[in-house]
Amino acid sequence: IILWFDLFSNNQHAAPDLDFHWWCNTFQSAIKQFGHTVMILSPWDDPIPLTRAWCLFELYSTVITNSKFTIAMTVEEENKFQEAIINDYNVYNKMLGQIDVEKSKSFKPEDEKRIHEVVRQTVGFNQLNSLVFEKLREWVIQSSVDSINNSISSNSNDSQVNDEDNI
């Protein structure tokens, strides 16, 4: 397992002096080398990473480097998500409807402008929004399948226990 936290991996004293292109190349090269990124959705229904320019740039870099993308949540958020989907599937669509890469923010306003410019010059905001939607759609499908399989497995194990009790 490779974990890369830029906060720990980069000299934070020198970081402010590094130009935007260095950061772009560093992120894309690292993601390509690792071949996998994980985005932590919290809270699931209004995920902070989907409002942050650098997080969305990392997702873009994941797509263009053909790297694997995984979503992670706390058990509590996963349970809230599953319950919400069961009760009203439209809550997921509402969450997706809030995603707009063009409205994403960055701590440094100049980074935000530069990231937005990279998006404009490459895929465009609509296409990047579509890429984000697609990655989230894939995750929702897989998460739902996993939840159903876990439920079936749990029910099967409960059934076996009940059968053994009857013997």
PDB file of C-alpha atoms in Angstrom:
ATOM      1  CA  ILE A   1       0.000   0.000   0.000  1.00  0.00           C
ATOM      2  CA  ILE A   2       1.300   3.424  -0.964  1.00  0.00           C
ATOM      3  CA  LEU A   3       0.020   6.443   0.904  1.00  0.00           C
ATOM      4  CA  TRP A   4       0.958   9.882  -0.264  1.00  0.00           C
ATOM      5  CA  PHE A   5      -0.093  12.897   1.720  1.00  0.00           C
ATOM      6  CA  ASP A   6       1.318  16.015   0.125  1.00  0.00           C
ATOM      7  CA  LEU A   7       1.307  17.625   3.557  1.00  0.00           C
ATOM      8  CA  PHE A   8       3.854  15.058   4.756  1.00  0.00           C
ATOM      9  CA  SER A   9       5.633  14.322   1.489  1.00  0.00           C
ATOM     10  CA  ASN A  10       6.505  17.861   0.482  1.00  0.00           C
ATOM     11  CA  ASN A  11       8.630  20.446   2.202  1.00  0.00           C
ATOM     12  CA  GLN A  12       5.867  22.702   3.495  1.00  0.00           C
ATOM     13  CA  HIS A  13       8.315  25.575   3.998  1.00  0.00           C
ATOM     14  CA  ALA A  14       9.321  25.517   0.328  1.00  0.00           C
ATOM     15  CA  ALA A  15       5.826  24.733  -0.982  1.00  0.00           C
ATOM     16  CA  PRO A  16       4.627  28.349  -1.239  1.00  0.00           C
ATOM     17  CA  ASP A  17       7.572  29.121  -3.539  1.00  0.00           C
ATOM     18  CA  LEU A  18       6.824  26.268  -5.946  1.00  0.00           C
ATOM     19  CA  ASP A  19       4.901  27.310  -9.022  1.00  0.00           C
ATOM     20  CA  PHE A  20       1.532  25.963 -10.072  1.00  0.00           C
ATOM     21  CA  HIS A  21       2.952  23.900 -12.954  1.00  0.00           C
ATOM     22  CA  TRP A  22       5.286  22.104 -10.545  1.00  0.00           C
ATOM     23  CA  TRP A  23       2.279  21.136  -8.426  1.00  0.00           C
ATOM     24  CA  CYS A  24       0.255  20.001 -11.450  1.00  0.00           C
ATOM     25  CA  ASN A  25       3.105  17.847 -12.725  1.00  0.00           C
ATOM     26  CA  THR A  26       3.828  16.490  -9.258  1.00  0.00           C
ATOM     27  CA  PHE A  27       0.205  15.476  -8.669  1.00  0.00           C
ATOM     28  CA  GLN A  28      -0.227  13.919 -12.089  1.00  0.00           C
ATOM     29  CA  SER A  29       3.110  12.089 -11.965  1.00  0.00           C
ATOM     30  CA  ALA A  30       2.451  10.771  -8.462  1.00  0.00           C
ATOM     31  CA  ILE A  31      -1.057   9.600  -9.327  1.00  0.00           C
ATOM     32  CA  LYS A  32       0.189   7.914 -12.496  1.00  0.00           C
ATOM     33  CA  GLN A  33       2.983   6.206 -10.560  1.00  0.00           C
ATOM     34  CA  PHE A  34       0.675   5.019  -7.757  1.00  0.00           C
ATOM     35  CA  GLY A  35      -2.109   4.104 -10.159  1.00  0.00           C
ATOM     36  CA  HIS A  36      -4.838   4.575  -7.546  1.00  0.00           C
ATOM     37  CA  THR A  37      -6.502   7.392  -5.650  1.00  0.00           C
ATOM     38  CA  VAL A  38      -9.008   7.290  -2.825  1.00  0.00           C
ATOM     39  CA  MET A  39     -11.482  10.075  -2.135  1.00  0.00           C
ATOM     40  CA  ILE A  40     -13.064  10.226   1.291  1.00  0.00           C
ATOM     41  CA  LEU A  41     -16.657  11.428   0.995  1.00  0.00           C
ATOM     42  CA  SER A  42     -17.713  13.277   4.071  1.00  0.00           C
ATOM     43  CA  PRO A  43     -20.460  13.986   4.620  1.00  0.00           C
ATOM     44  CA  TRP A  44     -21.775  11.645   1.926  1.00  0.00           C
ATOM     45  CA  ASP A  45     -24.674  13.919   0.925  1.00  0.00           C
ATOM     46  CA  ASP A  46     -22.560  17.091   0.585  1.00  0.00           C
ATOM     47  CA  PRO A  47     -18.984  15.853   0.171  1.00  0.00           C
ATOM     48  CA  ILE A  48     -16.393  18.488   0.907  1.00  0.00           C
ATOM     49  CA  PRO A  49     -13.818  17.076  -1.572  1.00  0.00           C
ATOM     50  CA  LEU A  50     -16.272  17.703  -4.420  1.00  0.00           C
ATOM     51  CA  THR A  51     -16.178  21.430  -3.632  1.00  0.00           C
ATOM     52  CA  ARG A  52     -12.380  21.700  -3.541  1.00  0.00           C
ATOM     53  CA  ALA A  53     -10.477  22.567  -6.728  1.00  0.00           C
ATOM     54  CA  TRP A  54      -7.368  20.516  -5.915  1.00  0.00           C
ATOM     55  CA  CYS A  55      -9.457  17.434  -5.018  1.00  0.00           C
ATOM     56  CA  LEU A  56     -11.288  17.668  -8.326  1.00  0.00           C
ATOM     57  CA  PHE A  57      -7.978  18.214 -10.114  1.00  0.00           C
ATOM     58  CA  GLU A  58      -6.707  15.019  -8.491  1.00  0.00           C
ATOM     59  CA  LEU A  59      -9.816  13.202  -9.718  1.00  0.00           C
ATOM     60  CA  TYR A  60      -9.202  14.615 -13.207  1.00  0.00           C
ATOM     61  CA  SER A  61      -5.564  13.454 -12.975  1.00  0.00           C
ATOM     62  CA  THR A  62      -6.790  10.009 -11.934  1.00  0.00           C
ATOM     63  CA  VAL A  63      -8.963   9.784 -15.043  1.00  0.00           C
ATOM     64  CA  ILE A  64      -6.360  11.040 -17.527  1.00  0.00           C
ATOM     65  CA  THR A  65      -3.685   8.706 -16.122  1.00  0.00           C
ATOM     66  CA  ASN A  66      -6.102   5.746 -16.284  1.00  0.00           C
ATOM     67  CA  SER A  67      -5.638   5.174 -12.570  1.00  0.00           C
ATOM     68  CA  LYS A  68      -8.052   3.372 -10.297  1.00  0.00           C
ATOM     69  CA  PHE A  69     -10.477   5.539  -8.324  1.00  0.00           C
ATOM     70  CA  THR A  70     -12.020   4.449  -5.042  1.00  0.00           C
ATOM     71  CA  ILE A  71     -14.408   6.182  -2.680  1.00  0.00           C
ATOM     72  CA  ALA A  72     -14.168   5.634   1.050  1.00  0.00           C
ATOM     73  CA  MET A  73     -16.444   6.606   3.919  1.00  0.00           C
ATOM     74  CA  THR A  74     -16.680   6.028   7.591  1.00  0.00           C
ATOM     75  CA  VAL A  75     -18.980   3.173   8.601  1.00  0.00           C
ATOM     76  CA  GLU A  76     -21.421   5.764   9.962  1.00  0.00           C
ATOM     77  CA  GLU A  77     -21.513   7.672   6.645  1.00  0.00           C
ATOM     78  CA  GLU A  78     -21.836   4.416   4.694  1.00  0.00           C
ATOM     79  CA  ASN A  79     -24.819   3.406   6.825  1.00  0.00           C
ATOM     80  CA  LYS A  80     -26.423   6.835   6.371  1.00  0.00           C
ATOM     81  CA  PHE A  81     -25.852   6.585   2.628  1.00  0.00           C
ATOM     82  CA  GLN A  82     -27.372   3.097   2.347  1.00  0.00           C
ATOM     83  CA  GLU A  83     -30.380   4.094   4.459  1.00  0.00           C
ATOM     84  CA  ALA A  84     -30.952   7.235   2.407  1.00  0.00           C
ATOM     85  CA  ILE A  85     -30.733   5.356  -0.900  1.00  0.00           C
ATOM     86  CA  ILE A  86     -33.219   2.746   0.318  1.00  0.00           C
ATOM     87  CA  ASN A  87     -35.671   5.406   1.514  1.00  0.00           C
ATOM     88  CA  ASP A  88     -35.345   7.864  -1.381  1.00  0.00           C
ATOM     89  CA  TYR A  89     -33.029   7.271  -4.336  1.00  0.00           C
ATOM     90  CA  ASN A  90     -33.413  10.932  -5.353  1.00  0.00           C
ATOM     91  CA  VAL A  91     -31.160  12.036  -2.480  1.00  0.00           C
ATOM     92  CA  TYR A  92     -28.254  10.663  -4.502  1.00  0.00           C
ATOM     93  CA  ASN A  93     -29.356  12.672  -7.539  1.00  0.00           C
ATOM     94  CA  LYS A  94     -29.638  15.762  -5.324  1.00  0.00           C
ATOM     95  CA  MET A  95     -26.049  15.244  -4.156  1.00  0.00           C
ATOM     96  CA  LEU A  96     -24.877  14.881  -7.755  1.00  0.00           C
ATOM     97  CA  GLY A  97     -26.802  18.005  -8.731  1.00  0.00           C
ATOM     98  CA  GLN A  98     -24.677  20.054  -6.343  1.00  0.00           C
ATOM     99  CA  ILE A  99     -21.425  19.161  -8.109  1.00  0.00           C
ATOM    100  CA  ASP A 100     -20.043  21.934 -10.268  1.00  0.00           C
ATOM    101  CA  VAL A 101     -16.313  21.974 -10.877  1.00  0.00           C
ATOM    102  CA  GLU A 102     -16.517  25.602 -11.996  1.00  0.00           C
ATOM    103  CA  LYS A 103     -17.670  26.571  -8.487  1.00  0.00           C
ATOM    104  CA  SER A 104     -14.882  24.629  -6.758  1.00  0.00           C
ATOM    105  CA  LYS A 105     -12.664  26.613  -4.404  1.00  0.00           C
ATOM    106  CA  SER A 106      -9.039  26.563  -3.336  1.00  0.00           C
ATOM    107  CA  PHE A 107      -7.235  27.978  -0.313  1.00  0.00           C
ATOM    108  CA  LYS A 108      -5.109  30.022  -2.697  1.00  0.00           C
ATOM    109  CA  PRO A 109      -7.321  31.979  -5.130  1.00  0.00           C
ATOM    110  CA  GLU A 110      -4.569  31.893  -7.759  1.00  0.00           C
ATOM    111  CA  ASP A 111      -4.556  28.063  -7.634  1.00  0.00           C
ATOM    112  CA  GLU A 112      -8.309  28.070  -8.137  1.00  0.00           C
ATOM    113  CA  LYS A 113      -7.931  30.301 -11.208  1.00  0.00           C
ATOM    114  CA  ARG A 114      -5.118  28.170 -12.618  1.00  0.00           C
ATOM    115  CA  ILE A 115      -6.931  24.890 -12.037  1.00  0.00           C
ATOM    116  CA  HIS A 116     -10.031  26.302 -13.682  1.00  0.00           C
ATOM    117  CA  GLU A 117      -7.884  27.471 -16.594  1.00  0.00           C
ATOM    118  CA  VAL A 118      -6.392  23.977 -16.989  1.00  0.00           C
ATOM    119  CA  VAL A 119      -9.928  22.562 -17.043  1.00  0.00           C
ATOM    120  CA  ARG A 120     -11.023  25.140 -19.652  1.00  0.00           C
ATOM    121  CA  GLN A 121      -8.014  24.380 -21.861  1.00  0.00           C
ATOM    122  CA  THR A 122      -8.327  20.597 -21.618  1.00  0.00           C
ATOM    123  CA  VAL A 123     -11.624  18.834 -20.964  1.00  0.00           C
ATOM    124  CA  GLY A 124     -13.890  21.755 -20.080  1.00  0.00           C
ATOM    125  CA  PHE A 125     -16.146  22.084 -17.063  1.00  0.00           C
ATOM    126  CA  ASN A 126     -19.081  20.135 -18.489  1.00  0.00           C
ATOM    127  CA  GLN A 127     -16.867  17.183 -19.423  1.00  0.00           C
ATOM    128  CA  LEU A 128     -15.099  17.185 -16.060  1.00  0.00           C
ATOM    129  CA  ASN A 129     -18.461  17.322 -14.277  1.00  0.00           C
ATOM    130  CA  SER A 130     -19.479  14.324 -16.406  1.00  0.00           C
ATOM    131  CA  LEU A 131     -16.303  12.472 -15.424  1.00  0.00           C
ATOM    132  CA  VAL A 132     -17.024  13.131 -11.749  1.00  0.00           C
ATOM    133  CA  PHE A 133     -20.647  12.001 -12.171  1.00  0.00           C
ATOM    134  CA  GLU A 134     -19.500   8.821 -13.940  1.00  0.00           C
ATOM    135  CA  LYS A 135     -16.988   7.930 -11.219  1.00  0.00           C
ATOM    136  CA  LEU A 136     -19.642   8.508  -8.535  1.00  0.00           C
ATOM    137  CA  ARG A 137     -22.216   6.507 -10.516  1.00  0.00           C
ATOM    138  CA  GLU A 138     -19.787   3.573 -10.759  1.00  0.00           C
ATOM    139  CA  TRP A 139     -19.196   3.802  -7.028  1.00  0.00           C
ATOM    140  CA  VAL A 140     -22.924   3.915  -6.183  1.00  0.00           C
ATOM    141  CA  ILE A 141     -23.592   0.846  -8.304  1.00  0.00           C
ATOM    142  CA  GLN A 142     -20.707  -1.096  -6.757  1.00  0.00           C
ATOM    143  CA  SER A 143     -21.576   0.065  -3.246  1.00  0.00           C
ATOM    144  CA  SER A 144     -25.208  -1.005  -3.726  1.00  0.00           C
ATOM    145  CA  VAL A 145     -24.197  -4.399  -5.127  1.00  0.00           C
ATOM    146  CA  ASP A 146     -21.813  -4.919  -2.196  1.00  0.00           C
ATOM    147  CA  SER A 147     -24.534  -3.954   0.276  1.00  0.00           C
ATOM    148  CA  ILE A 148     -27.012  -6.369  -1.302  1.00  0.00           C
ATOM    149  CA  ASN A 149     -24.433  -9.173  -1.352  1.00  0.00           C
ATOM    150  CA  ASN A 150     -23.557  -8.522   2.293  1.00  0.00           C
ATOM    151  CA  SER A 151     -27.242  -8.584   3.183  1.00  0.00           C
ATOM    152  CA  ILE A 152     -27.789 -11.847   1.298  1.00  0.00           C
ATOM    153  CA  SER A 153     -24.706 -13.378   2.916  1.00  0.00           C
ATOM    154  CA  SER A 154     -25.825 -12.220   6.349  1.00  0.00           C
ATOM    155  CA  ASN A 155     -29.332 -13.609   5.798  1.00  0.00           C
ATOM    156  CA  SER A 156     -27.872 -16.883   4.541  1.00  0.00           C
ATOM    157  CA  ASN A 157     -25.691 -17.191   7.641  1.00  0.00           C
ATOM    158  CA  ASP A 158     -28.683 -16.381   9.878  1.00  0.00           C
ATOM    159  CA  SER A 159     -30.683 -19.030   8.062  1.00  0.00           C
ATOM    160  CA  GLN A 160     -27.940 -21.622   8.591  1.00  0.00           C
ATOM    161  CA  VAL A 161     -27.790 -20.794  12.293  1.00  0.00           C
ATOM    162  CA  ASN A 162     -31.562 -21.173  12.574  1.00  0.00           C
ATOM    163  CA  ASP A 163     -31.400 -24.524  10.724  1.00  0.00           C
ATOM    164  CA  GLU A 164     -28.673 -25.730  13.096  1.00  0.00           C
ATOM    165  CA  ASP A 165     -30.808 -24.676  16.078  1.00  0.00           C
ATOM    166  CA  ASN A 166     -33.624 -26.835  14.783  1.00  0.00           C
ATOM    167  CA  ILE A 167     -31.493 -29.977  14.527  1.00  0.00           C
TER     168      ILE A 167
END
